[in-house]
Coordinates of C-alpha atoms and ligand atoms in Angstrom, one line a residue:
M25 CA 31.1 33.4 19.3
S26 CA 32.8 30.8 20.8
T27 CA 36.1 30.4 21.8
K28 CA 37.5 26.7 20.5
S29 CA 37.8 25.5 24.2
R30 CA 34.3 26.0 25.0
L31 CA 32.6 24.2 21.6
P32 CA 30.3 21.5 22.4
H33 CA 31.1 17.6 22.1
H34 CA 31.3 16.4 18.8
W35 CA 31.2 20.0 16.8
P36 CA 33.0 19.8 14.0
P37 CA 36.3 21.6 14.0
N38 CA 35.7 23.1 10.7
L39 CA 32.6 24.9 11.7
Q40 CA 32.3 28.2 13.2
Y41 CA 29.9 28.3 16.6
L42 CA 27.6 30.8 17.1
D43 CA 26.1 32.1 20.3
A44 CA 23.9 35.0 18.6
L45 CA 22.8 35.3 15.1
T46 CA 25.3 36.7 12.6
Y47 CA 23.9 39.1 9.6
H48 CA 25.2 38.3 5.9
S49 CA 25.9 41.4 4.0
S50 CA 22.9 40.3 1.4
V51 CA 20.7 41.6 4.5
P52 CA 19.3 45.2 3.4
A53 CA 19.9 47.5 6.8
D54 CA 15.8 48.1 6.5
I55 CA 15.3 44.3 7.0
R56 CA 18.0 43.9 9.8
S57 CA 16.1 46.6 11.4
I58 CA 13.1 44.4 10.9
I59 CA 15.0 41.3 12.6
N60 CA 17.4 42.9 14.9
P61 CA 15.4 46.3 16.0
G62 CA 18.1 47.3 18.4
L63 CA 20.6 46.7 15.6
Q64 CA 23.1 45.4 18.6
R65 CA 24.4 41.9 18.7
S66 CA 22.0 40.1 21.1
G67 CA 24.1 37.3 22.6
L68 CA 21.8 35.0 23.9
G69 CA 23.8 34.1 27.0
A70 CA 26.6 31.6 25.7
H71 CA 25.6 28.2 26.0
A72 CA 22.4 28.3 27.9
S73 CA 21.3 25.8 25.1
R74 CA 24.0 23.5 26.0
S75 CA 22.5 22.1 29.4
S76 CA 19.8 20.2 27.7
V77 CA 21.0 18.7 24.5
A78 CA 24.2 17.0 23.1
I79 CA 25.3 16.4 20.0
R80 CA 25.8 12.3 19.2
P81 CA 27.3 10.8 16.4
I82 CA 24.4 8.5 14.8
V83 CA 25.6 4.8 14.4
D84 CA 22.3 3.1 13.6
P85 CA 22.1 1.8 10.0
A86 CA 18.2 1.6 10.2
H87 CA 18.5 5.6 10.8
P88 CA 18.0 7.8 7.6
A89 CA 21.0 10.2 9.0
N90 CA 23.5 7.1 9.4
G91 CA 27.0 8.3 9.7
Q92 CA 25.8 12.0 10.3
S93 CA 25.0 13.4 13.6
G94 CA 21.7 14.0 15.7
L95 CA 20.7 16.0 18.7
F96 CA 19.5 14.1 21.7
A97 CA 18.4 14.7 25.1
T98 CA 20.6 14.9 28.2
K99 CA 17.7 15.1 30.3
K100 CA 14.0 14.9 30.7
I101 CA 12.5 17.8 29.1
P102 CA 8.8 18.5 29.6
P103 CA 6.0 19.3 27.4
R104 CA 6.3 22.8 25.8
T105 CA 9.3 23.4 26.9
H106 CA 11.6 26.0 25.1
I107 CA 15.0 24.3 24.3
L108 CA 17.1 26.2 22.5
Y109 CA 17.2 28.5 19.1
Y110 CA 18.7 27.9 15.9
L111 CA 21.4 30.0 15.0
G112 CA 23.1 30.7 12.1
E113 CA 24.0 33.3 9.2
V114 CA 20.7 35.4 8.9
H115 CA 20.7 35.9 4.7
C116 CA 18.5 37.1 2.4
D117 CA 20.6 35.5 -0.7
D118 CA 19.2 32.1 -2.3
R119 CA 20.7 28.9 -1.4
P120 CA 19.3 26.5 -2.6
E121 CA 22.3 23.8 -1.7
S122 CA 22.1 24.5 1.9
D123 CA 20.1 21.7 4.1
Y124 CA 20.2 23.8 6.9
D125 CA 18.6 27.1 6.0
L126 CA 15.1 27.7 7.7
S127 CA 13.0 30.6 7.0
L128 CA 12.9 33.2 9.5
Y129 CA 10.9 35.9 8.0
R130 CA 9.3 37.2 4.5
T131 CA 8.9 40.5 4.1
R132 CA 5.8 42.2 2.3
T133 CA 7.2 42.9 -0.8
G134 CA 8.3 39.2 -0.9
V135 CA 12.0 38.8 0.2
S136 CA 12.6 35.9 2.2
V137 CA 14.8 36.0 5.0
G138 CA 16.6 32.6 5.9
V139 CA 18.9 31.4 8.9
D140 CA 21.4 29.2 7.4
A141 CA 23.6 26.9 9.7
S142 CA 25.4 25.2 6.5
R143 CA 28.6 27.2 7.8
M144 CA 27.9 28.3 10.9
G145 CA 25.2 27.8 13.8
N146 CA 25.0 26.2 16.9
E147 CA 23.9 22.6 18.2
A148 CA 20.2 23.1 16.6
R149 CA 21.3 22.4 13.1
F150 CA 22.1 18.8 14.5
I151 CA 18.5 18.2 14.6
N152 CA 16.9 15.4 12.1
D153 CA 13.9 15.3 10.5
F154 CA 11.5 12.9 11.7
R155 CA 10.7 11.1 8.6
G156 CA 12.2 7.8 8.5
V157 CA 13.3 8.1 12.3
K158 CA 10.0 8.2 14.3
L159 CA 6.5 8.4 13.3
K160 CA 6.1 12.0 14.5
P161 CA 8.0 14.8 15.5
N162 CA 8.8 15.6 19.3
A163 CA 10.2 19.0 18.8
V164 CA 8.4 22.2 17.1
L165 CA 9.9 25.3 15.3
K166 CA 8.6 28.8 16.9
D167 CA 9.2 31.8 15.7
Q168 CA 9.9 34.3 18.6
R169 CA 11.5 37.2 19.7
I170 CA 14.3 37.3 22.6
A171 CA 14.3 39.5 25.4
A172 CA 16.9 41.8 23.5
G173 CA 14.1 42.2 20.4
D174 CA 15.6 39.9 17.8
L175 CA 13.7 37.9 15.7
C176 CA 14.4 34.1 16.3
I177 CA 13.4 30.4 15.2
G178 CA 13.2 28.7 18.6
I179 CA 12.8 25.0 19.4
W180 CA 10.2 23.8 21.9
S181 CA 9.2 20.4 23.0
G182 CA 6.0 19.7 21.7
T183 CA 2.8 18.1 23.9
E184 CA 4.6 15.1 25.3
V185 CA 7.8 15.2 27.5
I186 CA 10.9 14.5 25.8
K187 CA 12.8 11.6 27.6
K188 CA 16.3 11.6 28.6
G189 CA 18.4 10.1 25.9
E190 CA 15.9 10.6 22.8
E191 CA 16.5 12.2 19.7
I192 CA 15.4 15.7 19.2
L193 CA 12.9 15.5 16.0
I194 CA 11.3 18.3 14.0
S195 CA 9.5 18.6 11.0
Y196 CA 11.1 20.4 8.3
G197 CA 8.7 20.1 5.3
K198 CA 7.8 18.0 2.4
G199 CA 11.0 17.3 0.0
F200 CA 13.8 19.0 2.6
W201 CA 15.4 15.8 2.2
K202 CA 14.7 15.2 -1.6
G203 CA 18.6 14.9 -2.4
V204 CA 19.2 11.1 -0.5
K205 CA 19.3 8.6 -2.7
K206 CA 17.0 5.7 -2.6
D207 CA 19.3 3.0 -3.5
A208 CA 22.6 2.3 -2.0
T209 CA 25.8 2.3 -4.0
P210 CA 28.8 0.0 -3.4
A211 CA 30.6 3.0 -1.7
E212 CA 27.9 3.2 0.5
I213 CA 27.3 -0.2 1.3
K214 CA 30.9 -0.5 2.0
K215 CA 30.4 2.5 4.6
V216 CA 27.6 1.0 6.2
Y217 CA 29.7 -2.1 6.5
F218 CA 32.9 -0.6 7.9
S219 CA 30.5 0.9 10.6
L220 CA 28.8 -1.8 11.5
A221 CA 32.0 -4.1 11.8
R222 CA 34.0 -1.5 13.8
K223 CA 30.7 -1.6 16.3
Y224 CA 30.4 -5.5 16.7
H225 CA 33.8 -6.0 16.2
P226 CA 35.0 -8.4 19.3
D227 CA 38.1 -6.9 19.9
T228 CA 36.4 -4.0 20.8
N229 CA 32.6 -5.3 21.6
A230 CA 32.7 -7.3 24.7
D231 CA 28.9 -7.5 24.4
K232 CA 27.3 -11.3 23.9
G233 CA 26.3 -12.0 20.7
A234 CA 28.8 -9.2 19.3
Q235 CA 31.0 -12.0 17.4
E236 CA 28.1 -13.8 16.3
K237 CA 26.2 -10.2 14.8
F238 CA 29.9 -9.5 13.7
V239 CA 29.7 -13.1 11.4
E240 CA 26.6 -12.7 10.0
I241 CA 27.9 -8.8 9.0
Q242 CA 30.5 -10.2 7.1
A243 CA 28.2 -12.9 5.6
A244 CA 25.9 -9.9 4.7
Y245 CA 28.5 -8.0 3.0
D246 CA 29.6 -10.9 1.4
I247 CA 26.4 -11.2 -0.6
L248 CA 26.1 -7.3 -1.2
K249 CA 29.1 -6.4 -2.5
D250 CA 28.8 -9.0 -5.1
E251 CA 26.6 -7.4 -8.0
K252 CA 25.6 -11.3 -9.2
K253 CA 25.0 -12.8 -5.5
R254 CA 23.2 -9.5 -4.2
A255 CA 20.7 -9.7 -7.5
A256 CA 19.9 -13.2 -6.3
Y257 CA 19.5 -12.4 -2.5
D258 CA 17.0 -9.6 -4.2
Q259 CA 15.1 -12.1 -6.3
H260 CA 15.0 -15.1 -4.2
G261 CA 16.0 -14.4 -0.8
S262 CA 19.0 -16.0 1.5
A263 CA 18.3 -19.3 -0.2
A264 CA 20.2 -18.2 -3.5
Q265 CA 23.3 -18.4 -1.6
Q266 CA 22.7 -22.1 -0.9
P267 CA 25.4 -24.2 -3.1
G268 CA 22.9 -25.9 -5.8
F269 CA 20.2 -23.7 -5.5
D270 CA 17.5 -24.0 -8.2
P271 CA 16.0 -20.4 -9.0
N272 CA 13.2 -22.1 -11.0
A273 CA 12.4 -25.0 -8.7
F274 CA 12.7 -21.9 -5.9
N275 CA 9.7 -20.2 -7.8
N276 CA 7.5 -23.0 -8.3
A277 CA 7.5 -24.1 -5.2
R278 CA 4.5 -23.3 -3.2
N279 CA 4.3 -20.3 -1.5
P280 CA 1.3 -19.7 1.0
F281 CA 2.5 -15.8 1.5
G282 CA 2.4 -15.1 -2.6
G283 CA 5.2 -13.7 -4.4
S284 CA 8.4 -15.4 -5.6
S285 CA 11.1 -13.9 -3.1
F286 CA 9.8 -15.7 0.3
S287 CA 10.4 -19.0 1.1
F288 CA 9.4 -20.2 5.0
H289 CA 12.4 -23.3 4.7
D290 CA 14.6 -21.0 3.3
F291 CA 14.7 -19.2 6.7
S292 CA 16.0 -22.2 8.5
A293 CA 18.7 -22.8 6.0
A294 CA 19.7 -19.7 5.6
F295 CA 23.8 -19.2 5.5
G296 CA 24.7 -22.7 5.8
A297 CA 23.0 -26.0 7.0
G298 CA 20.5 -25.9 9.5
G299 CA 20.4 -22.4 10.0
R300 CA 21.4 -20.1 12.6
R301 CA 18.5 -18.1 14.6
G302 CA 17.7 -14.6 13.7
Q303 CA 19.9 -14.5 10.3
S304 CA 18.0 -13.7 8.1
N305 CA 16.5 -11.1 10.2
S306 CA 19.9 -9.7 11.0
F307 CA 20.7 -9.1 7.4
E308 CA 17.5 -7.0 6.8
E309 CA 18.0 -5.6 9.7
L310 CA 21.6 -4.6 9.7
F311 CA 21.6 -3.6 5.7
G312 CA 17.8 -2.8 4.9
S313 CA 18.7 1.2 5.3
A314 CA 21.5 0.9 2.3
F315 CA 18.4 -0.4 0.3
G316 CA 16.2 2.7 0.9
G317 CA 15.7 2.7 4.8
R318 CA 13.3 -0.2 5.3
G319 CA 14.3 -4.2 5.2
R320 CA 11.9 -6.2 3.2
T321 CA 9.2 -7.5 5.4
R322 CA 9.9 -11.3 5.6
G323 CA 8.8 -13.5 8.5
A324 CA 11.2 -15.5 10.4
G325 CA 11.3 -19.3 10.4
F326 CA 11.8 -20.1 14.0
T327 CA 9.6 -21.5 16.8
E328 CA 10.2 -18.7 19.3
N329 CA 7.9 -16.0 20.4
M330 CA 8.5 -12.9 18.5
R331 CA 6.5 -9.9 17.1
G332 CA 4.6 -10.0 13.6
N333 CA 6.2 -7.8 11.1
D334 CA 4.8 -4.2 10.7
I335 CA 3.0 -3.5 7.7
E336 CA 3.5 -0.3 5.8
V337 CA 1.1 1.5 3.8
N338 CA 0.9 5.1 1.9
V339 CA -2.3 7.2 1.7
G340 CA -3.0 10.3 -0.2
I341 CA -5.2 13.1 1.0
S342 CA -6.3 16.4 0.2
F343 CA -4.9 19.4 1.8
M344 CA -8.6 20.1 3.6
E345 CA -9.1 16.8 4.7
A346 CA -5.4 17.2 6.3
C347 CA -6.6 20.4 7.9
K348 CA -10.0 19.1 9.0
G349 CA -9.1 15.4 9.3
T350 CA -10.3 12.6 7.6
S351 CA -10.3 8.5 7.4
R352 CA -9.4 6.2 4.8
T353 CA -10.0 2.6 4.5
V354 CA -6.9 0.8 3.6
N355 CA -6.3 -2.5 2.1
I356 CA -4.2 -4.7 3.3
N357 CA -2.6 -8.4 2.9
P358 CA -2.0 -9.4 7.0
V359 CA -0.3 -12.8 8.0
V360 CA -3.0 -14.4 10.0
S361 CA -3.2 -17.4 11.5
C362 CA -4.7 -20.6 8.7
G363 CA -8.2 -21.1 9.5
T364 CA -8.2 -24.8 8.1
C365 CA -5.5 -26.3 10.8
S366 CA -6.1 -23.3 13.5
G367 CA -2.1 -22.3 13.2
S368 CA -0.8 -25.8 13.5
G369 CA 0.1 -26.5 9.8
L370 CA -1.1 -30.2 9.9
K371 CA -3.6 -32.4 8.1
A372 CA -6.7 -33.2 10.0
G373 CA -5.4 -35.9 12.3
A374 CA -2.0 -35.7 11.4
K375 CA 0.7 -34.9 14.5
R376 CA 4.3 -33.6 14.4
S377 CA 7.3 -35.7 15.0
T378 CA 10.5 -35.0 16.4
C379 CA 13.2 -33.1 14.0
G380 CA 15.4 -36.1 13.2
H381 CA 18.8 -33.5 13.1
C382 CA 18.4 -32.2 16.5
G383 CA 17.4 -35.6 18.3
G384 CA 15.1 -34.0 20.2
S385 CA 17.4 -31.7 22.1
G386 CA 15.0 -29.0 20.9
S387 CA 17.3 -26.1 20.8
V388 CA 17.0 -26.3 16.9
T389 CA 13.4 -27.3 16.6
F390 CA 11.8 -25.8 13.2
V391 CA 8.4 -26.6 11.8
V392 CA 10.3 -28.9 9.2
D393 CA 9.1 -31.5 12.2
I394 CA 5.8 -32.3 10.1
P395 CA 6.1 -35.4 8.7
H396 CA 5.8 -35.4 4.7
G397 CA 2.4 -35.4 3.4
S398 CA 0.8 -34.3 6.7
Q399 CA 1.2 -30.3 5.9
C400 CA -2.0 -28.8 6.4
G401 CA -3.0 -27.9 2.2
T402 CA -4.0 -24.4 2.6
C403 CA -0.9 -23.1 4.1
A404 CA 1.6 -26.0 3.4
G405 CA 2.7 -26.3 6.7
V406 CA 3.6 -23.0 8.0
G407 CA 0.2 -22.4 10.0
Q408 CA -0.1 -19.0 8.4
V409 CA -1.5 -17.1 5.2
R410 CA -1.8 -14.1 3.7
T411 CA -5.6 -12.8 3.8
K412 CA -7.2 -9.4 2.5
K413 CA -8.4 -7.1 4.9
S414 CA -9.4 -3.7 5.2
V415 CA -8.7 -1.2 8.0
R416 CA -10.2 1.7 8.9
V417 CA -8.1 4.9 10.1
D418 CA -8.2 7.8 11.3
I419 CA -6.3 10.8 10.4
P420 CA -6.5 13.6 12.6
A421 CA -6.9 17.0 12.0
G422 CA -3.7 19.4 11.3
V423 CA -2.0 16.1 9.8
E424 CA 1.4 17.2 7.8
D425 CA 2.9 15.7 4.8
G426 CA 4.9 12.4 5.6
M427 CA 3.3 12.5 9.0
G428 CA 2.7 8.6 10.2
V429 CA -0.5 7.3 11.9
R430 CA -0.1 4.0 13.6
V431 CA -2.8 1.1 14.1
P432 CA -1.5 -1.2 16.9
N433 CA -1.6 -5.0 16.4
A434 CA -3.1 -4.3 12.7
G435 CA 0.0 -5.9 11.1
D436 CA 1.2 -9.3 10.7
A437 CA 0.6 -11.9 13.1
P438 CA 4.0 -13.8 14.4
I439 CA 5.2 -16.3 11.4
S440 CA 6.0 -19.0 14.8
G441 CA 5.5 -18.6 18.0
K442 CA 3.1 -16.8 20.2
G443 CA 4.1 -13.2 19.8
Q444 CA 1.7 -10.2 19.1
N445 CA 1.1 -9.0 15.8
G446 CA 2.8 -6.5 14.6
D447 CA 1.2 -2.5 13.7
L448 CA -0.2 -0.8 10.7
H449 CA 2.1 2.2 9.6
V450 CA 0.1 4.6 7.6
R451 CA 2.3 7.2 5.8
V452 CA 0.2 10.2 4.9
D453 CA 0.9 12.3 1.5
V454 CA -0.9 15.6 1.7
A455 CA -1.7 16.9 -1.8
S456 CA -0.5 20.8 -2.0
S457 CA -3.5 23.3 -2.4
K458 CA -4.1 26.0 -4.8
L459 CA -5.5 28.3 -2.3
F460 CA -3.4 28.2 0.6
R461 CA 0.5 27.3 1.2
R462 CA 0.9 26.1 4.9
Q463 CA 3.2 26.9 7.3
G464 CA 3.5 24.9 10.3
V465 CA -0.1 25.8 11.9
N466 CA -0.2 29.1 9.6
L467 CA -1.9 29.5 6.4
H468 CA -0.9 32.0 3.7
H469 CA -3.3 32.9 1.0
E470 CA -2.4 35.7 -1.6
A471 CA -5.6 37.7 -2.6
R472 CA -5.7 39.6 -5.7
I473 CA -7.2 43.1 -6.1
P474 CA -8.2 45.3 -8.6
L475 CA -5.9 48.9 -8.5
H476 CA -9.2 50.7 -7.4
T477 CA -10.0 48.6 -4.6
A478 CA -6.1 48.7 -3.5
L479 CA -6.3 52.8 -3.8
L480 CA -9.7 53.4 -2.7
G481 CA -10.3 50.4 -0.2
G482 CA -13.4 48.2 -0.7
R483 CA -14.2 44.2 0.0
V484 CA -12.4 41.0 -1.3
R485 CA -14.1 37.5 -1.2
V486 CA -11.4 35.2 0.6
P487 CA -11.2 31.5 1.0
T488 CA -10.9 29.7 4.4
L489 CA -11.1 26.4 5.3
D490 CA -14.8 27.3 6.1
G491 CA -15.8 28.8 2.9
E492 CA -15.2 32.2 1.6
V493 CA -15.3 35.4 3.7
D494 CA -15.6 38.8 2.8
V495 CA -12.4 40.9 3.9
R496 CA -12.3 44.9 4.1
V497 CA -9.3 46.1 2.0
P498 CA -8.4 49.6 3.5
G499 CA -7.8 52.2 0.6
G500 CA -4.1 53.0 0.2
T501 CA -3.3 49.1 0.3
Q502 CA 0.4 48.6 -0.8
Q503 CA 1.1 45.3 -2.9
G504 CA 2.0 42.5 -0.7
E505 CA 0.8 44.2 2.6
E506 CA -1.1 41.4 4.9
M507 CA -4.0 41.2 7.1
V508 CA -4.1 38.4 9.6
L509 CA -7.4 36.5 10.2
K510 CA -7.1 35.0 13.5
D511 CA -7.6 31.3 14.2
H512 CA -8.5 30.5 10.7
G513 CA -5.4 28.4 10.1
V514 CA -4.9 24.8 11.3
L515 CA -5.5 22.7 14.6
P516 CA -1.9 21.6 15.3
V517 CA -1.9 17.7 15.3
F518 CA -0.6 17.4 18.5
G519 CA -2.8 19.5 20.5
G520 CA -2.8 23.5 20.9
D521 CA -4.0 26.5 19.6
K522 CA -5.4 26.9 16.0
G523 CA -3.5 29.0 13.5
D524 CA -4.1 32.3 11.6
L525 CA -4.6 33.0 8.2
F526 CA -2.2 35.1 6.8
V527 CA -4.0 37.2 3.6
S528 CA -1.2 39.1 1.6
F529 CA -2.9 41.4 -1.2
A530 CA -1.6 41.6 -4.7
V531 CA -2.4 44.3 -6.9
Q532 CA -3.5 44.1 -10.3
L533 CA -2.3 46.3 -12.5
P534 CA -4.7 47.2 -15.5
R535 CA -2.7 46.7 -18.8
F536 CA -4.0 49.9 -20.5
V537 CA -4.8 52.7 -18.5
V538 CA -8.0 54.9 -19.9
F539 CA -7.1 58.6 -18.4
N540 CA -10.6 59.6 -18.3
C541 CA -11.3 56.4 -16.1
L542 CA -8.3 57.5 -13.9
C543 CA -9.7 61.2 -13.5
D544 CA -12.5 59.3 -12.4
L545 CA -11.3 57.7 -9.2
Ligands
SAM27 C1 19.8 20.2 9.2 S1 20.9 18.9 9.1 C2 20.4 17.8 10.2 C3 21.9 17.3 11.1 C4 23.0 16.2 10.3 N1 21.8 15.4 10.2 C5 24.3 16.4 10.7 O1 24.8 15.8 11.2 O2 24.6 17.5 10.2 C6 20.1 18.0 7.3 C7 20.5 16.9 7.2 O3 20.7 15.7 7.5 C8 20.1 14.5 7.1 N2 18.7 14.7 7.8 C9 18.3 14.6 8.7 N3 17.2 14.0 8.8 C10 16.8 13.4 7.7 C11 15.3 12.2 7.6 N4 14.6 11.9 8.6 N5 16.0 11.6 6.6 C12 17.2 11.7 5.6 N6 18.1 12.4 6.3 C13 18.1 13.3 7.1 C14 20.1 15.1 5.5 O4 21.3 14.2 5.1 C15 20.4 16.2 5.9 O5 20.8 16.8 4.6

């Protein structure tokens, strides 16, 4: 255990720092001897782990763990490299309330052994889940025995380099964060506001644009803290904040993008006459996470080159498809250039005129410079329309629930200017299986065997990803005993060796014992 002076930077003062696993009283001696055969305090070499990682507070409202901390690489970490161990309290009691409890081992008789870092641990407890942060994890968990013989959970880089400064992210598995709320409460909004206001306050942030951002944050918070204004914003967008705003007129207006909550012109007028560049974008960007992690995808109404919005869709696939790989055709409605006017927004033969407000200075030239009556009839002068499109998406073998597949440039075209298309992000929801439980690349199956097969031995049919196989059951097989079918697991999605299939035997006891029969055995 570490002394205070050697604690890592940002280590919470109320938590115990560990440099070895500790054992809770709920771990029986026989289980402890499996995890720690030497029954010695192992010690992993104090702070060996600290050299390549650092705990950092997360101050990014778009990050789902904003306001908490994460673990970041302090130098480049090559692929497939051990980074550190996940240390904590080894325990056998149930800790459903802990978000820091990882499974270390399961005995043949079904006792689960966990490593819980909620009260004590090392830097590894700060590693966040990749979901909502990146499309895929950049690190993996591996069970390994350290030199002293203890079974530990190691954290390794994946198949790609982790760059200096990059957050280390793993997959903790489906539903790990199910307690995280989707709708922001006033208190959560206030928290986001204070953290952003602190970040961009002109007294402390000398960056160009910080002051502008600070003002935008104030304006956004002004709406979000007021329930009526927030409801109006949710329904009608920023136009709802304009004096004299008429929701009925707004809803009836022609909107080439469909849906009542979008108005192209609304963006140029957002937050005051004339509008400021990027304001409504920053509104979404700054407070998007308060609404469940993602801002709504709206376009910006400015004549600059900017990337189109990403489109996100979910697809559901079966457990088997996830293990073997599959493809899906997804139907999306991306923004594309209007075919009638080729993106100009003008009726055939019509021309643009200079905006009266800016006198041609060029600094505030919006598409409203199309003279009344000269707008293209299909896109109402916007130059873009939404269209229906089907995109075939290949989902690689080994994909895990919640992972994403990116289709570059299949998202929205930029609303204005000549930027690149956004991407299509496909989030994969994997159904669970009645036959297998998946743990990383390994599969687990419980095979039921009759008592006489357990006693005398025999054969049992066992499902694998490639169909059923016959497995020999040795005589004297005990309840919960396991057999490993090498290479019958899942192919890792980021490359590497196939996992194994662990078959555990569940002995079926007869309800009634006929003694004659028993004698026959
Ligand atoms: C093992 S801890 C990770 C470290 C944590 N951020 C901290 O500062 O203590 C798990 C907690 O982090 C948060 N978390 C981590 N990854 C997340 C994600 N992808 N989405 C939502 N919450 C996440 C959840 O609040 C969860 O309870």
